Amino acid sequence: MTTFSAVVTTGIYCRPGCGAKPLAENVKTFELAAGAEAAGFRACLRCRPYRVAGPVAADAPELVCRAVQLIIAGVLDTGTEAALGARLAVSPRHLRRLFRDHLGVTPDGLARSRRAHFARRLLDDSDLTVADIAFASGFGSLRQFNRDMKLVFRAAPVELRNRRRKADRLAADGGLMLRLPFSPPLHWEALSAFLAERAVPGVESVRDGVYRRTISLDGEAGVIEVTRGGGDHLLLTAHMPFWEGLIHVVDRVGRMFGVDADPAPAEAGLAADPVIGPLLRARPGLRVPGAWGPFEIAVAAVLSQYGVRARVRRQLAGLVEAAGRPVPGLEHGLTHLFPSAATLAQADLTRAGLSTATERTLRAFASAVAADENLLDPGASLADCTAALTAVPGIEPGTAQEIALRLGHADAFPATERTLETTLRALDPAAGHPWRAFAATHLIAAGVSTSAG
């Protein structure tokens, strides 16, 4: 877990490894940069702490983690703390108290810091105009952008752009290139292999160490590419029809690869396990893979109830061809956008080769998601998430757990998944609690699967 050192005598906070050497009695430690900012400290100009990953501690209360996921999803871009509290069934006062106790900052303060840090990275790394950066970072107006940047960095955006270092600028052959910082290590090979094995034909591609996929932004098509960067970052190249809301695209990509995750508590909790421990040492830095589209990975999980992976891939290809929107002119096998829940619920799926039972369950699920946009809510608890999913006719508990794992629930455990069930018979079902998603990910990466079936 990255911690930030704030020096009381200077009012500046730094990231680990900064060359500053203040007296220990003058230093306060913060787990989040936002916490240091809330206490009145300014970011160091030498080590630039806004350029490092700042994950929320994995051992924070579940309610706080759920609230953070909703903030990342943009709930506070236009909403209020009261609205956030209502989503979590708590009062805004109680939510603020939890945030101050565990993160050292209010929900609004965390959202403001995330937007400001993202904007600062764009000012350093890109040639986007200041106005484009404001709206790309989730700010509602240029006035709000200027005010918050001065509050966080003590300088106006134009001043910050003039201070940038030439080496920071990233140039791509088309599109916009960005760094995705993480706390090392990160096991890129295992993560990309996981995604390659589950890639949706026509929508996703993993070739020559590059993950690519089509994305839909307010009905317009785009493409993202992710590859290994340096020892502390991945590289994202975004080809988008507009830059507004880019911060949420980057956050969603970051969740796919776990760049904001803090695996240390899970690694410490599982290191002594006789089965999982050796796997941790074999793949240091492996993160639990997330998902770009919750509905997309849920559809794949539903299909997996009824068939092995090779058959599921063929069925996904059929669904995409039957109901996905074509995107002409792309390379690397990318041809379509994945269909929405509303479209899939009404589409003619004859060409997908689904059995009667599979099609019945899939249509019921697509209709349920189309009717309730919160069915795959990132702010739901694991119990609420799996209960809502298994309430859909045909969705099995193991499938609900598999979906929950990809949605970011740390204790999700797809014990009945075909890729794990043989090995899991030898394990205590409670083993790994509360890090069972982490344990399952390592088992899958170790080749405990029937992927050749």
Coordinates of C-alpha atoms in Angstrom, one line a residue, residues 74-370:
G74 CA -19.0 9.1 -11.5
V75 CA -21.9 9.3 -9.0
L76 CA -20.6 12.5 -7.6
D77 CA -19.7 14.2 -10.9
T78 CA -23.2 15.6 -11.0
G79 CA -24.8 14.1 -7.8
T80 CA -24.5 14.9 -4.1
E81 CA -23.3 13.1 -1.0
A82 CA -27.0 12.7 -0.1
A83 CA -27.6 10.9 -3.3
L84 CA -24.6 8.7 -2.8
G85 CA -25.8 7.9 0.8
A86 CA -29.2 7.0 -0.6
R87 CA -27.7 4.5 -3.0
L88 CA -26.0 2.8 0.0
A89 CA -29.0 3.2 2.4
V90 CA -27.1 5.4 4.9
S91 CA -27.3 9.0 5.8
P92 CA -24.7 11.4 4.3
R93 CA -23.6 12.4 7.8
H94 CA -22.8 8.7 8.6
L95 CA -21.1 8.3 5.2
R96 CA -18.9 11.4 5.8
R97 CA -18.0 10.1 9.2
L98 CA -16.9 6.7 7.8
F99 CA -14.8 8.4 5.1
R100 CA -13.1 10.7 7.6
D101 CA -12.3 7.9 10.0
H102 CA -11.0 5.4 7.4
L103 CA -9.7 7.6 4.5
G104 CA -9.2 11.0 6.1
V105 CA -11.3 12.8 3.5
T106 CA -15.0 13.3 2.7
P107 CA -16.7 11.6 -0.3
D108 CA -16.8 15.0 -2.1
G109 CA -13.1 15.6 -1.3
L110 CA -12.1 12.2 -2.7
A111 CA -14.1 12.8 -5.9
R112 CA -12.5 16.3 -6.3
S113 CA -9.0 14.9 -5.7
R114 CA -9.5 12.1 -8.3
R115 CA -10.7 14.6 -10.9
A116 CA -7.9 17.0 -10.2
H117 CA -5.2 14.4 -10.3
F118 CA -6.4 13.0 -13.5
A119 CA -6.5 16.5 -15.0
R120 CA -3.0 17.1 -13.9
R121 CA -1.8 14.0 -15.6
L122 CA -3.5 15.1 -18.8
L123 CA -1.9 18.5 -18.5
D124 CA 1.5 16.8 -18.2
D125 CA 1.2 14.0 -20.7
S126 CA -1.2 15.2 -23.5
D127 CA -1.6 18.1 -25.8
L128 CA -5.4 18.4 -25.2
T129 CA -6.6 21.9 -24.6
V130 CA -7.3 23.1 -21.1
A131 CA -11.1 23.1 -21.9
D132 CA -10.9 19.6 -23.3
I133 CA -9.1 18.4 -20.2
A134 CA -11.7 20.0 -17.9
F135 CA -14.5 18.0 -19.4
A136 CA -12.4 14.9 -20.0
S137 CA -11.7 14.9 -16.2
G138 CA -15.4 15.0 -15.2
F139 CA -15.6 18.7 -14.2
G140 CA -19.0 20.3 -14.9
S141 CA -17.6 23.7 -15.9
L142 CA -14.3 25.5 -16.6
R143 CA -15.1 27.6 -13.5
Q144 CA -15.3 24.5 -11.3
F145 CA -12.1 23.1 -13.0
N146 CA -10.1 26.3 -12.3
R147 CA -11.3 26.5 -8.7
D148 CA -10.6 22.9 -7.8
M149 CA -7.2 22.8 -9.4
K150 CA -6.1 25.9 -7.5
L151 CA -7.5 24.3 -4.3
V152 CA -5.6 21.0 -4.8
F153 CA -2.4 22.2 -6.6
R154 CA -2.3 25.9 -5.6
A155 CA -2.0 26.9 -9.2
A156 CA -4.2 27.5 -12.3
P157 CA -4.3 24.9 -15.0
V158 CA -2.4 27.1 -17.5
E159 CA 0.4 27.5 -14.9
L160 CA 0.5 23.8 -14.4
R161 CA 0.7 23.1 -18.1
N162 CA 3.6 25.5 -18.4
R163 CA 5.5 23.5 -15.7
R164 CA 5.3 20.1 -17.4
R165 CA 8.4 18.2 -18.2
K166 CA 9.1 17.4 -21.8
A167 CA 9.8 13.7 -21.1
D168 CA 6.2 13.3 -19.8
R169 CA 4.5 14.0 -23.2
L170 CA 3.2 10.8 -24.8
A171 CA 2.7 10.6 -28.6
A172 CA 0.6 7.9 -30.3
D173 CA 0.1 7.2 -34.0
G174 CA -3.5 8.2 -33.7
G175 CA -5.6 8.3 -30.6
L176 CA -4.6 9.6 -27.1
M177 CA -1.9 7.7 -25.1
L178 CA -2.1 7.7 -21.3
R179 CA -0.2 6.0 -18.5
L180 CA -2.1 3.8 -16.1
P181 CA 0.1 3.8 -12.9
F182 CA 0.1 0.9 -10.5
S183 CA 2.1 -0.1 -7.4
P184 CA 4.6 -2.8 -8.6
P185 CA 4.6 -5.6 -9.3
L186 CA 1.7 -6.4 -11.7
H187 CA 1.7 -9.7 -13.5
W188 CA 0.8 -8.6 -17.1
E189 CA 1.3 -12.0 -18.7
A190 CA -1.2 -13.8 -16.5
L191 CA -3.8 -11.0 -16.7
S192 CA -3.6 -10.7 -20.5
A193 CA -3.8 -14.5 -20.8
F194 CA -6.9 -14.6 -18.6
L195 CA -8.6 -11.9 -20.8
A196 CA -7.4 -13.6 -24.1
E197 CA -9.0 -16.9 -23.1
R198 CA -12.3 -15.1 -22.4
A199 CA -12.1 -12.6 -25.3
V200 CA -15.5 -12.0 -27.0
P201 CA -14.9 -12.6 -30.8
G202 CA -15.4 -9.4 -32.8
V203 CA -15.4 -7.3 -29.7
E204 CA -12.0 -8.1 -28.0
S205 CA -8.6 -9.1 -29.2
V206 CA -5.3 -10.0 -27.4
R207 CA -2.4 -10.2 -29.9
D208 CA 1.3 -9.7 -29.5
G209 CA 1.0 -8.5 -25.9
V210 CA -1.7 -5.9 -26.7
Y211 CA -5.3 -6.0 -25.4
R212 CA -7.8 -4.3 -27.7
R213 CA -11.6 -3.9 -27.7
T214 CA -14.4 -1.8 -29.1
I215 CA -16.3 0.5 -26.7
S216 CA -19.6 2.4 -26.9
L217 CA -19.8 6.0 -25.6
D218 CA -23.2 7.5 -25.7
G219 CA -24.0 5.4 -28.7
E220 CA -20.7 6.3 -30.6
A221 CA -18.0 3.7 -31.2
G222 CA -14.4 3.8 -30.0
V223 CA -11.5 1.5 -29.5
I224 CA -9.0 1.1 -26.6
E225 CA -5.6 -0.6 -26.6
V226 CA -3.7 -1.6 -23.5
T227 CA -0.2 -2.9 -23.3
R228 CA 2.7 -3.1 -20.8
G229 CA 4.4 0.2 -20.3
G230 CA 7.2 0.6 -17.7
G231 CA 7.8 -1.1 -14.3
D232 CA 5.1 1.0 -12.7
H233 CA 2.5 1.7 -15.4
L234 CA 0.6 0.2 -18.3
L235 CA 0.0 2.2 -21.5
L236 CA -3.6 2.9 -22.7
T237 CA -4.2 4.3 -26.2
A238 CA -7.8 5.6 -26.6
H239 CA -9.5 6.2 -29.9
M240 CA -12.7 8.1 -29.0
P241 CA -15.3 10.2 -30.8
F242 CA -15.0 12.8 -28.0
W243 CA -13.0 13.4 -24.8
E244 CA -15.8 14.2 -22.4
G245 CA -15.8 11.7 -19.6
L246 CA -12.4 10.2 -20.5
I247 CA -11.7 9.8 -16.8
H248 CA -14.4 7.1 -16.5
V249 CA -13.0 5.3 -19.6
V250 CA -9.6 5.2 -17.9
D251 CA -11.1 4.1 -14.6
R252 CA -13.0 1.3 -16.2
V253 CA -9.8 0.1 -18.0
G254 CA -7.9 0.4 -14.8
R255 CA -10.4 -1.9 -13.0
M256 CA -10.0 -4.5 -15.8
F257 CA -6.3 -4.8 -15.0
G258 CA -6.5 -4.1 -11.3
V259 CA -4.1 -1.1 -11.4
D260 CA -5.9 0.6 -8.5
A261 CA -6.0 -2.6 -6.4
D262 CA -3.9 -3.2 -3.3
P263 CA -3.1 -6.9 -3.3
A264 CA -0.8 -6.8 -0.2
P265 CA -3.5 -7.7 2.4
A266 CA -4.7 -10.7 0.3
E267 CA -1.2 -11.9 -0.3
A268 CA -0.4 -11.7 3.4
G269 CA -3.6 -13.5 4.4
L270 CA -3.0 -16.3 1.9
A271 CA 0.8 -16.7 2.0
A272 CA 0.7 -19.6 4.5
D273 CA -2.0 -21.5 2.7
P274 CA -0.5 -24.8 1.4
V275 CA -2.3 -24.6 -2.0
I276 CA -2.5 -20.9 -2.7
G277 CA 0.8 -19.8 -1.1
P278 CA 3.1 -21.4 -3.7
L279 CA 0.8 -19.9 -6.5
L280 CA 1.3 -16.4 -5.0
R281 CA 5.1 -16.8 -5.2
A282 CA 4.9 -18.1 -8.8
R283 CA 2.9 -15.1 -10.0
P284 CA 3.8 -12.1 -7.9
G285 CA 1.6 -9.1 -8.6
L286 CA -1.4 -11.0 -10.1
R287 CA -4.6 -8.9 -9.7
V288 CA -8.2 -10.0 -9.8
P289 CA -9.3 -9.1 -13.4
G290 CA -12.3 -6.8 -13.7
A291 CA -14.5 -6.1 -16.6
W292 CA -15.1 -3.3 -19.1
G293 CA -18.8 -4.1 -19.4
P294 CA -20.6 -5.9 -16.5
F295 CA -23.4 -7.0 -18.8
E296 CA -20.9 -8.5 -21.2
I297 CA -19.1 -10.7 -18.7
A298 CA -22.4 -11.7 -17.1
V299 CA -23.7 -13.0 -20.5
A300 CA -20.5 -15.0 -20.9
A301 CA -21.0 -16.4 -17.4
V302 CA -24.6 -17.4 -18.1
L303 CA -23.5 -19.2 -21.3
S304 CA -20.8 -21.0 -19.3
Q305 CA -23.6 -22.7 -17.2
Y306 CA -24.4 -24.8 -20.2
G307 CA -21.2 -25.4 -22.1
V308 CA -17.4 -25.5 -22.1
R309 CA -15.3 -22.5 -23.1
A310 CA -14.9 -23.3 -26.8
R311 CA -18.6 -23.6 -27.2
V312 CA -19.2 -20.4 -25.3
R313 CA -16.9 -18.5 -27.6
R314 CA -18.8 -19.7 -30.6
Q315 CA -22.1 -18.7 -29.0
L316 CA -20.7 -15.2 -28.1
A317 CA -19.6 -14.8 -31.7
G318 CA -23.1 -15.6 -32.8
L319 CA -24.7 -13.2 -30.4
V320 CA -22.4 -10.4 -31.5
E321 CA -23.1 -11.0 -35.1
A322 CA -26.9 -11.3 -34.5
A323 CA -27.4 -8.3 -32.2
G324 CA -24.2 -6.3 -32.0
R325 CA -23.7 -3.1 -33.9
P326 CA -21.2 -3.4 -36.7
V327 CA -18.1 -1.1 -36.6
P328 CA -16.5 -1.2 -40.1
G329 CA -12.9 -0.4 -40.9
L330 CA -11.2 -1.8 -37.8
E331 CA -8.3 -4.2 -37.6
H332 CA -7.2 -7.0 -35.3
G333 CA -10.5 -8.9 -35.7
L334 CA -12.6 -6.1 -34.2
T335 CA -15.9 -5.9 -36.0
H336 CA -18.8 -5.0 -33.6
L337 CA -19.9 -3.4 -30.4
F338 CA -21.3 -5.8 -27.8
P339 CA -25.1 -5.6 -27.8
S340 CA -27.0 -3.8 -25.0
A341 CA -29.3 -5.7 -22.6
A342 CA -32.4 -4.2 -24.3
T343 CA -31.2 -5.2 -27.8
L344 CA -30.2 -8.7 -26.8
A345 CA -33.5 -9.3 -25.0
Q346 CA -35.4 -8.7 -28.3
A347 CA -33.0 -10.0 -30.9
D348 CA -33.4 -13.0 -33.1
L349 CA -30.7 -15.4 -31.7
T350 CA -31.2 -18.3 -34.1
R351 CA -27.7 -17.9 -35.5
A352 CA -26.1 -18.1 -32.0
G353 CA -26.8 -21.8 -31.7
L354 CA -28.2 -21.7 -28.2
S355 CA -30.2 -24.5 -26.6
T356 CA -33.7 -23.8 -25.5
A357 CA -32.7 -23.6 -21.9
T358 CA -29.7 -21.3 -22.6
E359 CA -31.8 -18.9 -24.7
R360 CA -34.6 -18.8 -22.0
T361 CA -32.1 -18.0 -19.2
L362 CA -30.2 -15.5 -21.4
R363 CA -33.4 -13.6 -22.4
A364 CA -34.7 -13.5 -18.8
F365 CA -31.4 -12.1 -17.7
A366 CA -31.1 -9.5 -20.5
S367 CA -34.7 -8.4 -19.8
A368 CA -34.0 -8.1 -16.1
V369 CA -30.9 -5.9 -16.7
A370 CA -32.8 -3.8 -19.3

